[in-house]
XYZ file of C-alpha atoms in Angstrom:
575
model
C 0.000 0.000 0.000
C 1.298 3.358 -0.946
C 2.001 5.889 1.387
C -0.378 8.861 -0.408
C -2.885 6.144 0.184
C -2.394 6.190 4.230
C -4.853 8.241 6.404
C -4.500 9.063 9.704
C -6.820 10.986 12.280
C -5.732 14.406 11.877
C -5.779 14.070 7.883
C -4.413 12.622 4.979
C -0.739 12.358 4.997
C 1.011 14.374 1.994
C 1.394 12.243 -0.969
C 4.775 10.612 -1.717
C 7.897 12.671 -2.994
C 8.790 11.616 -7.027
C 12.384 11.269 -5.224
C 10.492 8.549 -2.532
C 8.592 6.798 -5.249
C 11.397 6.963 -7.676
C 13.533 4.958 -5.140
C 10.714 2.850 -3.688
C 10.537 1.592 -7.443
C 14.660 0.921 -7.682
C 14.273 -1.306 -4.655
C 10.780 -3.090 -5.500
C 11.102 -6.964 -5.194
C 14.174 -7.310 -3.439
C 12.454 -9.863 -1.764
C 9.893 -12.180 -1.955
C 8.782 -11.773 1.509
C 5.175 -10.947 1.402
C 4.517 -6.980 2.108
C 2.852 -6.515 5.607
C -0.516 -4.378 5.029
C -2.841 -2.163 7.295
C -6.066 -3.684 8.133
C -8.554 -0.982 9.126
C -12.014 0.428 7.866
C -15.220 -1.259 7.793
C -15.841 -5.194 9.563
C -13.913 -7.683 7.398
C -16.656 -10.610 7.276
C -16.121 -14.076 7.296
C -13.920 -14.133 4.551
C -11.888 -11.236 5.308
C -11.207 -12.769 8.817
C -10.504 -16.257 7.142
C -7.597 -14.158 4.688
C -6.795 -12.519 7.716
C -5.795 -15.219 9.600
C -4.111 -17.297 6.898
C -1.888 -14.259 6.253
C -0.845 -14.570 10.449
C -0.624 -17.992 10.313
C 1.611 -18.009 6.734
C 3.999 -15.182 8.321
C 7.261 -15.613 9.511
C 6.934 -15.026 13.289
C 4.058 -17.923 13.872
C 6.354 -19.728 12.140
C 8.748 -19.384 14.092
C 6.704 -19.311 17.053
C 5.369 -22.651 16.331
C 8.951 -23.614 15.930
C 9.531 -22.726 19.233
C 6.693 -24.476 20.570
C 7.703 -27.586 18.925
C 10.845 -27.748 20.648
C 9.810 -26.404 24.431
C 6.913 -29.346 23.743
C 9.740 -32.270 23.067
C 11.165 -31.144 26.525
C 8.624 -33.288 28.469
C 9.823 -35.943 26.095
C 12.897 -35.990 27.315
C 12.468 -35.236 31.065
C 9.650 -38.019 31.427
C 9.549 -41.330 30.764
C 7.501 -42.225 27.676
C 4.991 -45.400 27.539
C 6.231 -46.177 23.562
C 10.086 -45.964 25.096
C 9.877 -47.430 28.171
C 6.566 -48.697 29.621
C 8.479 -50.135 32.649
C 9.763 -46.357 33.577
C 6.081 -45.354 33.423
C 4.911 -47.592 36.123
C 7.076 -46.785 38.345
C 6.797 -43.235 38.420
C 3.055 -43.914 38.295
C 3.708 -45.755 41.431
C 6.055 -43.280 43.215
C 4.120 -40.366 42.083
C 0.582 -40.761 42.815
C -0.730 -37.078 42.904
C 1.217 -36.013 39.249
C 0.992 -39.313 37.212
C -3.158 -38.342 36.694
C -2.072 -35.118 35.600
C 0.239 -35.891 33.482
C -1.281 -38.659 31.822
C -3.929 -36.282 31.391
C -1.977 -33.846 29.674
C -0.569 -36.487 27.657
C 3.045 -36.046 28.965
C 3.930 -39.964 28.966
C 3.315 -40.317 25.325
C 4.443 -36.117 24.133
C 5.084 -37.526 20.658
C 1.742 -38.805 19.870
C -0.282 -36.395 22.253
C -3.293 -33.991 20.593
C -1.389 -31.012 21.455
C 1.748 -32.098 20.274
C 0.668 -33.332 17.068
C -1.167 -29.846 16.590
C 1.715 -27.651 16.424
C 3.405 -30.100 13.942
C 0.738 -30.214 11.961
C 0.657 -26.081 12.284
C 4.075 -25.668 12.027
C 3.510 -27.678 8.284
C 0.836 -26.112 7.216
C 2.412 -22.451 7.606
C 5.657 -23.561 6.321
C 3.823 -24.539 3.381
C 1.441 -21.237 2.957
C 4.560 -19.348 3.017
C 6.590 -20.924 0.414
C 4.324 -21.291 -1.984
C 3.525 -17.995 -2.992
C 7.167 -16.965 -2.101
C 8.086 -19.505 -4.824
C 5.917 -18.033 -7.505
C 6.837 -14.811 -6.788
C 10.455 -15.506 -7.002
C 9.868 -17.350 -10.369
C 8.237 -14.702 -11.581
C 11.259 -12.313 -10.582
C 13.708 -14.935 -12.761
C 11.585 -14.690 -15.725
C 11.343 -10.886 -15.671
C 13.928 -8.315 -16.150
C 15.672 -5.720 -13.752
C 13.883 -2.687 -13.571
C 14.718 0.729 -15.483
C 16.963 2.493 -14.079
C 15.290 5.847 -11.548
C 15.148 9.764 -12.854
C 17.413 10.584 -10.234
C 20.532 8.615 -8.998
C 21.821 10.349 -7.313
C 19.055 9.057 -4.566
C 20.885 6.115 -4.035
C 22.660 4.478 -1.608
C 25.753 4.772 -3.314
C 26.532 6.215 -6.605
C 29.221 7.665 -8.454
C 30.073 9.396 -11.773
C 32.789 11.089 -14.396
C 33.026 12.374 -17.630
C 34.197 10.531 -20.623
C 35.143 11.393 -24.316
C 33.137 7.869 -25.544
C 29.990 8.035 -26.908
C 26.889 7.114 -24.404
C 26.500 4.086 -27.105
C 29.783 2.857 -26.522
C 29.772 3.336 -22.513
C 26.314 1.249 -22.016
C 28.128 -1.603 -24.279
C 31.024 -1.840 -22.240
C 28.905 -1.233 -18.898
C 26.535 -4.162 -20.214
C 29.433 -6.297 -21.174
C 31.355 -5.654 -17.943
C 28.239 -6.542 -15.760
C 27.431 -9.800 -17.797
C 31.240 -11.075 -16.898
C 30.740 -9.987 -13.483
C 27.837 -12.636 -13.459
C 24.569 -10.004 -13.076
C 21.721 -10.175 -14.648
C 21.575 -6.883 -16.821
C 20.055 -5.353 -19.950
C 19.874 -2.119 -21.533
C 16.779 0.397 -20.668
C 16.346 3.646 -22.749
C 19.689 5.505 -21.730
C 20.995 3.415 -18.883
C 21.829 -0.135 -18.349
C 19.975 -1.990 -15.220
C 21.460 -4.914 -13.644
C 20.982 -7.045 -11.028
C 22.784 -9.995 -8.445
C 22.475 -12.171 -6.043
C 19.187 -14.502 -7.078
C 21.152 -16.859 -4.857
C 19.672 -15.624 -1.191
C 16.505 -16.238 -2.622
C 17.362 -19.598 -3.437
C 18.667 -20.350 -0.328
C 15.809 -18.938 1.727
C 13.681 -20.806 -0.493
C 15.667 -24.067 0.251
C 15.611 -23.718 3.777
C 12.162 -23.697 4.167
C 11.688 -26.452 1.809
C 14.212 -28.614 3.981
C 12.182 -27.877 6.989
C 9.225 -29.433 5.736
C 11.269 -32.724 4.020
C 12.795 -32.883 8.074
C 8.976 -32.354 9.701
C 7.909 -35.087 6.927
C 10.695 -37.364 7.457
C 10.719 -37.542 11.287
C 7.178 -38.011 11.388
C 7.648 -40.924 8.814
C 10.429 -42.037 10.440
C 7.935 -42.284 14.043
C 5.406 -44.001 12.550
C 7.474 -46.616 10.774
C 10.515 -47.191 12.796
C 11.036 -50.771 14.776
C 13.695 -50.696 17.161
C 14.479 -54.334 19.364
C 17.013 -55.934 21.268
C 18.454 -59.380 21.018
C 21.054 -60.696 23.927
C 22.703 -63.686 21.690
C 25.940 -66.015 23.565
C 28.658 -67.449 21.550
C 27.183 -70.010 19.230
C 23.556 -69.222 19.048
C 21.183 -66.923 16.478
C 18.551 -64.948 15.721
C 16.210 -64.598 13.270
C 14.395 -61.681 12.394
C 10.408 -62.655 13.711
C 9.072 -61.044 16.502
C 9.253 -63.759 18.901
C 12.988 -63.740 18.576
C 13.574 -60.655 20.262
C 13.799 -59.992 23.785
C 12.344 -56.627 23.608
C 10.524 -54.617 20.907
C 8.824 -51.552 20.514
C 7.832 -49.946 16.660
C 5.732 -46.718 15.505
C 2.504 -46.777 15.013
C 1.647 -47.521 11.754
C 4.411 -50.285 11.441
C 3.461 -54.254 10.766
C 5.268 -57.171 11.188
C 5.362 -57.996 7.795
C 7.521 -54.995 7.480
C 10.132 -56.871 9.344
C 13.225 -57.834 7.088
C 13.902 -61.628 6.536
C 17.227 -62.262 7.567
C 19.109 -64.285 10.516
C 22.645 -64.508 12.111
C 24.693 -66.376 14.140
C 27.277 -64.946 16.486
C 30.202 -67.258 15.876
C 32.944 -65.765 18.360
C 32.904 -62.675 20.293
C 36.254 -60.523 20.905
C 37.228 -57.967 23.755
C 40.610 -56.048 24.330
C 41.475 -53.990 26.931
C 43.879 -51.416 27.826
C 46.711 -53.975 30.473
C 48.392 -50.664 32.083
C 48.370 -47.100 32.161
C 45.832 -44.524 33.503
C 43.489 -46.433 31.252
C 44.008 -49.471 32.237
C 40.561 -51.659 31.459
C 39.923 -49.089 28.723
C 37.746 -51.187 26.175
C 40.029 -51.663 23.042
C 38.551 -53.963 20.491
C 34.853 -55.353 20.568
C 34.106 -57.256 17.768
C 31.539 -59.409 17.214
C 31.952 -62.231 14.196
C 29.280 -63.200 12.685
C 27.405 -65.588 10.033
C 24.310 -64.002 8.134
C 22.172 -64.456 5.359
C 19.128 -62.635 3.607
C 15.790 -64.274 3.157
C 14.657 -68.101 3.913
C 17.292 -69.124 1.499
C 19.782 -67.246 1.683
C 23.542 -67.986 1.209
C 25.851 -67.623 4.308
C 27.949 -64.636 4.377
C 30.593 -63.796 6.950
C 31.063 -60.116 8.192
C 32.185 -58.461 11.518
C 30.096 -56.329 13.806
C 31.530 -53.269 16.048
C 30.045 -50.260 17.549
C 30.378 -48.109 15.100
C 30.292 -50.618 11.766
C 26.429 -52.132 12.025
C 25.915 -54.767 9.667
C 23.384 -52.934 7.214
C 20.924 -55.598 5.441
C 17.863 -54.156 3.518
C 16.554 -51.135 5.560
C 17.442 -52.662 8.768
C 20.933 -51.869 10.522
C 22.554 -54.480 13.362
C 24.496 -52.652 15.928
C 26.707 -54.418 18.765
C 25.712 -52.332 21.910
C 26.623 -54.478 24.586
C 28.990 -57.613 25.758
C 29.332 -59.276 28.603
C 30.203 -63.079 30.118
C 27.739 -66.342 30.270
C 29.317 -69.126 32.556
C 28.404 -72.651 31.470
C 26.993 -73.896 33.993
C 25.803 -77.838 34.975
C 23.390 -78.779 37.459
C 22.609 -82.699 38.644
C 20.420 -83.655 41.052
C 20.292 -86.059 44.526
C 20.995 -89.291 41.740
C 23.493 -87.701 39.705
C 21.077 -86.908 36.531
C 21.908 -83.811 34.644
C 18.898 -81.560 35.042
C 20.440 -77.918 34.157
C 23.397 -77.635 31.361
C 23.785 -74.234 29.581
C 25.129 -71.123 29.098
C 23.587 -68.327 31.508
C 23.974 -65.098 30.764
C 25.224 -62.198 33.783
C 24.751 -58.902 33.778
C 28.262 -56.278 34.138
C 27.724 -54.495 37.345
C 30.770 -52.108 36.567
C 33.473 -51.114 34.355
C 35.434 -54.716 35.271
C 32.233 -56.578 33.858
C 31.940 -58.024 37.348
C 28.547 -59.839 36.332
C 25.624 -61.120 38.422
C 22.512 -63.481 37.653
C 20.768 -65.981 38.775
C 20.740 -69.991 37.387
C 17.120 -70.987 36.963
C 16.339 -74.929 37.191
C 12.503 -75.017 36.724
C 11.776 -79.022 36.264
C 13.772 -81.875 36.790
C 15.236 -81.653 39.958
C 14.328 -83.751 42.841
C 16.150 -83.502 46.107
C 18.029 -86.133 48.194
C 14.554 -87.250 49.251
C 13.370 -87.610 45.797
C 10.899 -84.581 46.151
C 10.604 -82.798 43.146
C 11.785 -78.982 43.662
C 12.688 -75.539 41.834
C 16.205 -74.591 42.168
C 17.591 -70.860 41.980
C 21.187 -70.017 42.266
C 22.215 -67.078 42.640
C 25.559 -66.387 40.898
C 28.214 -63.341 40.490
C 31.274 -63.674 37.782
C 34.553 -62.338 38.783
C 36.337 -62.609 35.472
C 39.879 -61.406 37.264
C 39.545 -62.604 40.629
C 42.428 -61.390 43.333
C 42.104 -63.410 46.642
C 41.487 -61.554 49.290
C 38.773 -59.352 47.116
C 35.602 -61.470 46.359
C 33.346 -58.079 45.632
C 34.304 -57.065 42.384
C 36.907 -57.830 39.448
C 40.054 -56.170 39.371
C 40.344 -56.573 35.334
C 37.527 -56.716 32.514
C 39.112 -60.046 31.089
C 39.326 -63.369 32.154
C 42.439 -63.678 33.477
C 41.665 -65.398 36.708
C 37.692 -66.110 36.316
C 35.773 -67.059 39.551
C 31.900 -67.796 39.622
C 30.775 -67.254 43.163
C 27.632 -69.493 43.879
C 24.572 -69.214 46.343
C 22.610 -71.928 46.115
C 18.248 -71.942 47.232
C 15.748 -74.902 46.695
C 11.639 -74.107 46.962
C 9.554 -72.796 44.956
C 10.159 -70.317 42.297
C 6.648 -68.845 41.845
C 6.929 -68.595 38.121
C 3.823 -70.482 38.153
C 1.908 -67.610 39.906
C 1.128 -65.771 36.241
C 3.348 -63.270 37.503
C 6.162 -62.567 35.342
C 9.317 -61.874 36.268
C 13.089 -61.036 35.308
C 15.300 -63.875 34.733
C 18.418 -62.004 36.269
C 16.412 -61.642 39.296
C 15.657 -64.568 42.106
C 12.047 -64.236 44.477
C 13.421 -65.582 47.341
C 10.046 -65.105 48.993
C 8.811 -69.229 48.720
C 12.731 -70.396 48.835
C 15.134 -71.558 51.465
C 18.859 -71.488 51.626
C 21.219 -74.481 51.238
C 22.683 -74.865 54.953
C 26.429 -76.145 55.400
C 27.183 -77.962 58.683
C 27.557 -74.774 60.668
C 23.472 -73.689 59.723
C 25.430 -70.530 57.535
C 24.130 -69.948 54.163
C 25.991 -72.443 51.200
C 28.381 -70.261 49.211
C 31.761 -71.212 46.999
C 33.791 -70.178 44.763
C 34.203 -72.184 41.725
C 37.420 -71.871 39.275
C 36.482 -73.460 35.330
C 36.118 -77.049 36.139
C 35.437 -77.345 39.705
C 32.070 -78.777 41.306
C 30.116 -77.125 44.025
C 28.814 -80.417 46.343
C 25.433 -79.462 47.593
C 24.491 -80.545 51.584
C 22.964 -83.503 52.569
C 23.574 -85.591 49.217
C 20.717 -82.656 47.010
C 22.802 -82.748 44.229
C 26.127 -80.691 42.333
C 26.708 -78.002 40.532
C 29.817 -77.741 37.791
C 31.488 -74.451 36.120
C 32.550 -75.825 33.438
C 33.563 -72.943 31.457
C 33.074 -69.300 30.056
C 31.270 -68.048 26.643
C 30.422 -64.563 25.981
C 27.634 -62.438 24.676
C 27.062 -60.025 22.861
C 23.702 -57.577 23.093
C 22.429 -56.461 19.465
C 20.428 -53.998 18.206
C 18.205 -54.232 15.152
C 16.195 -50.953 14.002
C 14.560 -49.879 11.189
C 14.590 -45.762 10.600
C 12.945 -45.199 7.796
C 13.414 -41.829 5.948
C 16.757 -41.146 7.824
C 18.119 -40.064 5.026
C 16.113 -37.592 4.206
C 16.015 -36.360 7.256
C 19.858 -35.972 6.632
C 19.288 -34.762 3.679
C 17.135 -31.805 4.879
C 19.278 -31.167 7.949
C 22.120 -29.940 5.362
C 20.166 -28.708 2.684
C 19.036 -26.563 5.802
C 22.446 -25.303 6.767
C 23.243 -24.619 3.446
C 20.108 -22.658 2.593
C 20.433 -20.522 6.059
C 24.056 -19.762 5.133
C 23.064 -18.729 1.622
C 20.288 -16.035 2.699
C 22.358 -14.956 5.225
C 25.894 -14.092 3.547
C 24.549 -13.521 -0.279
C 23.248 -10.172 -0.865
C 20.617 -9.291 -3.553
C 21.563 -5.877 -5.115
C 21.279 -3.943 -8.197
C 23.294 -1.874 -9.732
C 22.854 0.799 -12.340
C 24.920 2.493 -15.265
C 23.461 5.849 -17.490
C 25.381 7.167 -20.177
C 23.670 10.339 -21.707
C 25.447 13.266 -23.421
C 26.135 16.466 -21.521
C 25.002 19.911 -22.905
C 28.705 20.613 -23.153
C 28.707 17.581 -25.641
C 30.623 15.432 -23.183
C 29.105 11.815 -22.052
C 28.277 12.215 -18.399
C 28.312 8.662 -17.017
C 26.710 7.692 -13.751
C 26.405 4.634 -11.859
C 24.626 3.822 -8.752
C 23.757 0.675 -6.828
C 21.422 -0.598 -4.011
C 21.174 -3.602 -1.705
C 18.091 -5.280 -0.214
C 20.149 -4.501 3.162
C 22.920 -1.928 4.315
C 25.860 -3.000 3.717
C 29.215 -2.002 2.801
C 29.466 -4.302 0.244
C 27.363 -2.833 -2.454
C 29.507 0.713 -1.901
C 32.946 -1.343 -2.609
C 31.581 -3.554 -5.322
C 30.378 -0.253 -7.271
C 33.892 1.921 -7.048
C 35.390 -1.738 -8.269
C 32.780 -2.094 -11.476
C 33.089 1.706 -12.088
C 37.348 1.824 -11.977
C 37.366 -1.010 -14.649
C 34.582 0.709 -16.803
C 36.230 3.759 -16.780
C 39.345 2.375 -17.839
C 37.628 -0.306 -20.281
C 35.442 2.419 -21.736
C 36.509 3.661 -25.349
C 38.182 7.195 -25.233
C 38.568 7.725 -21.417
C 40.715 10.134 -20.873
C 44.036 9.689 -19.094
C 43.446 10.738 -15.672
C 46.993 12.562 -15.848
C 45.244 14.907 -18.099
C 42.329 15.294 -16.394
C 42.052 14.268 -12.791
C 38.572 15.399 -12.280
C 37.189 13.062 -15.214
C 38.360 10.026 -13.221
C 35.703 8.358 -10.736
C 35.889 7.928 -6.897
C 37.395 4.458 -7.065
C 35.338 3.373 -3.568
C 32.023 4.547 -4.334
C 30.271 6.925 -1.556
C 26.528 7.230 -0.368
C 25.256 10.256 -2.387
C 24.759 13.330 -0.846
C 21.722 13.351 1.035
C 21.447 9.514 0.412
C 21.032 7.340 3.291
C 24.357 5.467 4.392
């Protein structure tokens, strides 16, 4: 809107200037941005309210307020445990926080991701993204297929501007101006007396691409939510997986996702390797962990050998395998009161601390039957000192097994897994069990070295370490749309940088003949922003132009002919 066309309460305001319009048309469509306009006069209606508020939410600052919304919302995410992360997590703070677990779950705070609220600014956030590039992109398409505009009465109006006298003729100035700006990379043409020129389409372009990469990120992470799978898999020397459901030990996926999504493929973990720092400050430092494996694709599938470490997933289909864990299963054989092997295999421990010193508990559901011959549950409880120093039976002094002790406590009873409620399997209910009693009434507890046999009182039975495999925890997810959320995160940078450090300017050259006969030449430029840029890049265009130009005089001859060579704001001109 024009200003002659603004009224205010104590009258019309004068009408524009010809200087102010003349320079309000030199700097018209700088930018695509759209022009902010004054709402006022009689009720707007239904439809004037509905433009009214698609212009607010299209503009830049709901954008970005919406952006900011986003991210203050996905704090709550990350403070507070989330049901489609960690359902376990949500229980208990359910169950230690009785007065704010209603409220939150009201408020949707244990699932932020998915919540009403959440998904509202998202969906906002798209939405205006969208309104605002779409018209911007027209616009700017529009600029491209047009020319720079003629060049205004008055030049001297300009930011900066400069000019001399030259001996060429006006025809032969504007061909060298024209050629000079066309090597220079501008956009430029001849109008009427003056050549008009223009640069820097690029900060368009990269405003432009930002915004576009926002919405291929918004797109791709929500994608990427609704379609990801992430489980884990705890696998010990010598056994596999295969990619079903059942398989995994746990698994959580978006919402949309199926299980016939699910990649056919299975591995075997053939031999698991672990080095670690022997001296130094980091001594037990983690060195090597490599996990080798055998794999194959699909139900028929040949056998292919690879190598898994943390930061070198084995990649099959859309699906990546990632080693995130390792630790120590002892072998582990249990006979009963008549010698009969009831228990033989591999149980995994859990690291308690940097040395891996690992605790778990051996499980022997049927089977068993006592000295008596009554049939009972057995649960031993049992911690792994891989490098065991005598004298120290709490932890491991050394991650490897250099000196591996298991440390057994044996109970007999009942295990209650028969209750219906479940339970962890690296965790004994000692509730409906009783100790194994040595002669002195103390609790039964040895130490076992690889090979040695733990007698149990009164004729129950034995237990045997025979040995030490390790494991290896893996993680299978599928991300879909990761790359493009890479792809926008750069495109992103990329576009900011470009709209920030490329300047759109124009720049303008007149040759007309003086009434003295001589060719007056003036050139003048102006940015979309101050800068000093546009100042410098003029006195460097107008120095070569006057020397390019045919018949310049030699400034020796006539030092007032040559121009300033570091253009100035104009007099009067805003600097």
């Amino acid at each position: 809107m024009s200003k002659s066309t603004i009224s205010t309460a104590s009258g019309d305001t004068p009408a524009a200037t010809p200087d102010e319009q003349d320079l309000g048309a030199a700097g018209s469509q700088l930018s695509t941005a759209p022009a902010e306009t004054l709402m006022g006069g009689p009720a707007l209606g239904v439809i004037g309210w509905a433009r009214w508020l698609w212009r607010q939410l299209t503009s830049m600052r709901v954008a970005l307020l919406l952006l900011l919304l986003l991210a203050l919302g996905a704090i709550p995410g990350s403070l507070i445990p989330q049901s489609g992360t960690d359902a376990t997590k949500v229980a208990d703070f359910e169950k230690n926080h009785p007065t704010l677990a209603p409220i939150y779950d009201k408020l949707g705070l244990f699932h932020v991701y998915s919540s009403v609220w959440f998904s509202a600014v998202y969906i906002l956030l798209f939405v205006s993204l969208i309104g605002c590039i779409v018209p911007r992109t027209w616009q700017f398409v529009g600029q491209l297929r047009g020319r720079p505009p003629a060049a205004p009465k008055r030049l001297t109006r300009l930011p900066a501007y400069t000019t001399w006298r030259t001996r060429a003729e006006p025809e032969e100035v504007r061909e060298a101006a024209l050629a000079l700006l066309k090597k220079r990379r501008f956009r430029a043409h001849a109008v009427g007396d003056a050549v008009a020129a223009e640069k820097g389409y690029l900060r368009e372009v990269g405003n432009l691409a930002f915004h576009i990469a926002l919405i291929v990120m918004l797109v791709a992470f929500a994608w990427g939510q609704l379609f990801k799978m992430e489980g884990n898999k705890l696998i010990v020397e010598g056994d596999g997986f295969s990619n079903t459901l059942t398989q995994y030990d746990d698994f959580k996926s978006g919402t949309l996702f199926s299980t016939d999504d699910l990649e056919p493929f299975s591995f075997t973990l053939k031999d698991f390797t672990g080095t670690y720092e022997a001296s130094g400050p980091n001594r037990g430092t983690p060195r090597i962990y490599r996990a080798a494996v055998t794999y194959s694709e699909g139900a028929y599938g040949k056998d292919r050998q690879t190598l898994i470490e943390p930061n070198h997933p084995l990649d099959i289909g859309d699906s990546k395998v990632y080693l995130t864990a390792h630790g120590y299963a002892p072998v582990v054989t249990v006979r009963d009161g008549k010698g009969n092997v009831v228990y033989q295999d591999a149980v995994p421990l859990l690291p308690l601390d940097s040395n891996v010193t690992s605790s778990g508990v051996i499980k022997v559901y049927d089977g068993y039957r006592n000295a008596k011959g009554v049939s009972e549950q057995l649960g031993i409880q049992a911690f792994l000192l891989p490098t065991y120093v005598p004298g120290n039976e709490v932890s491991s002094a050394f991650p490897a097994l250099l000196n591996p002790v298991l440390n057994l406590q044996p109970y007999h009873g009942d295990l209650g897994v028969n209750s219906g409620i479940p339970q962890s399997v690296y965790q004994l209910d000692k509730s409906h069990m009783k100790g194994f009693k040595d002669a002195k009434g103390l609790q039964t507890r040895e130490n076992l070295k690889p090979g040695e046999t733990m007698a149990l009182p009164n004729g129950a039975g034995s237990i045997t370490y025979e040995g030490t495999k390790e494991w290896a925890n893996f993680q299978i997810t599928r991300q879909p749309a990761s790359g493009w959320a890479l792809a926008g995160a750069l495109t992103a940078i990329f576009g900011l940088a470009a709209s920030l450090f490329i300047q759109r300017r124009r720049v303008w050259v007149r040759a007309v003949r003086g009434a003295d006969g001589v060719t007056v030449v003036e050139m003048a430029g102006l940015g979309r922003s101050e800068s000093a840029k546009v100042p410098e890049e003029l006195g460097d265009l107008a120095g070569i132009l006057y020397d390019q130009a045919p018949g310049a005089p030699d400034p020796e001859d006539d030092p007032a002919a040559s121009p300033d060579p570091q253009a100035v704001p104009a007099e009067g001109a805003e600097k």
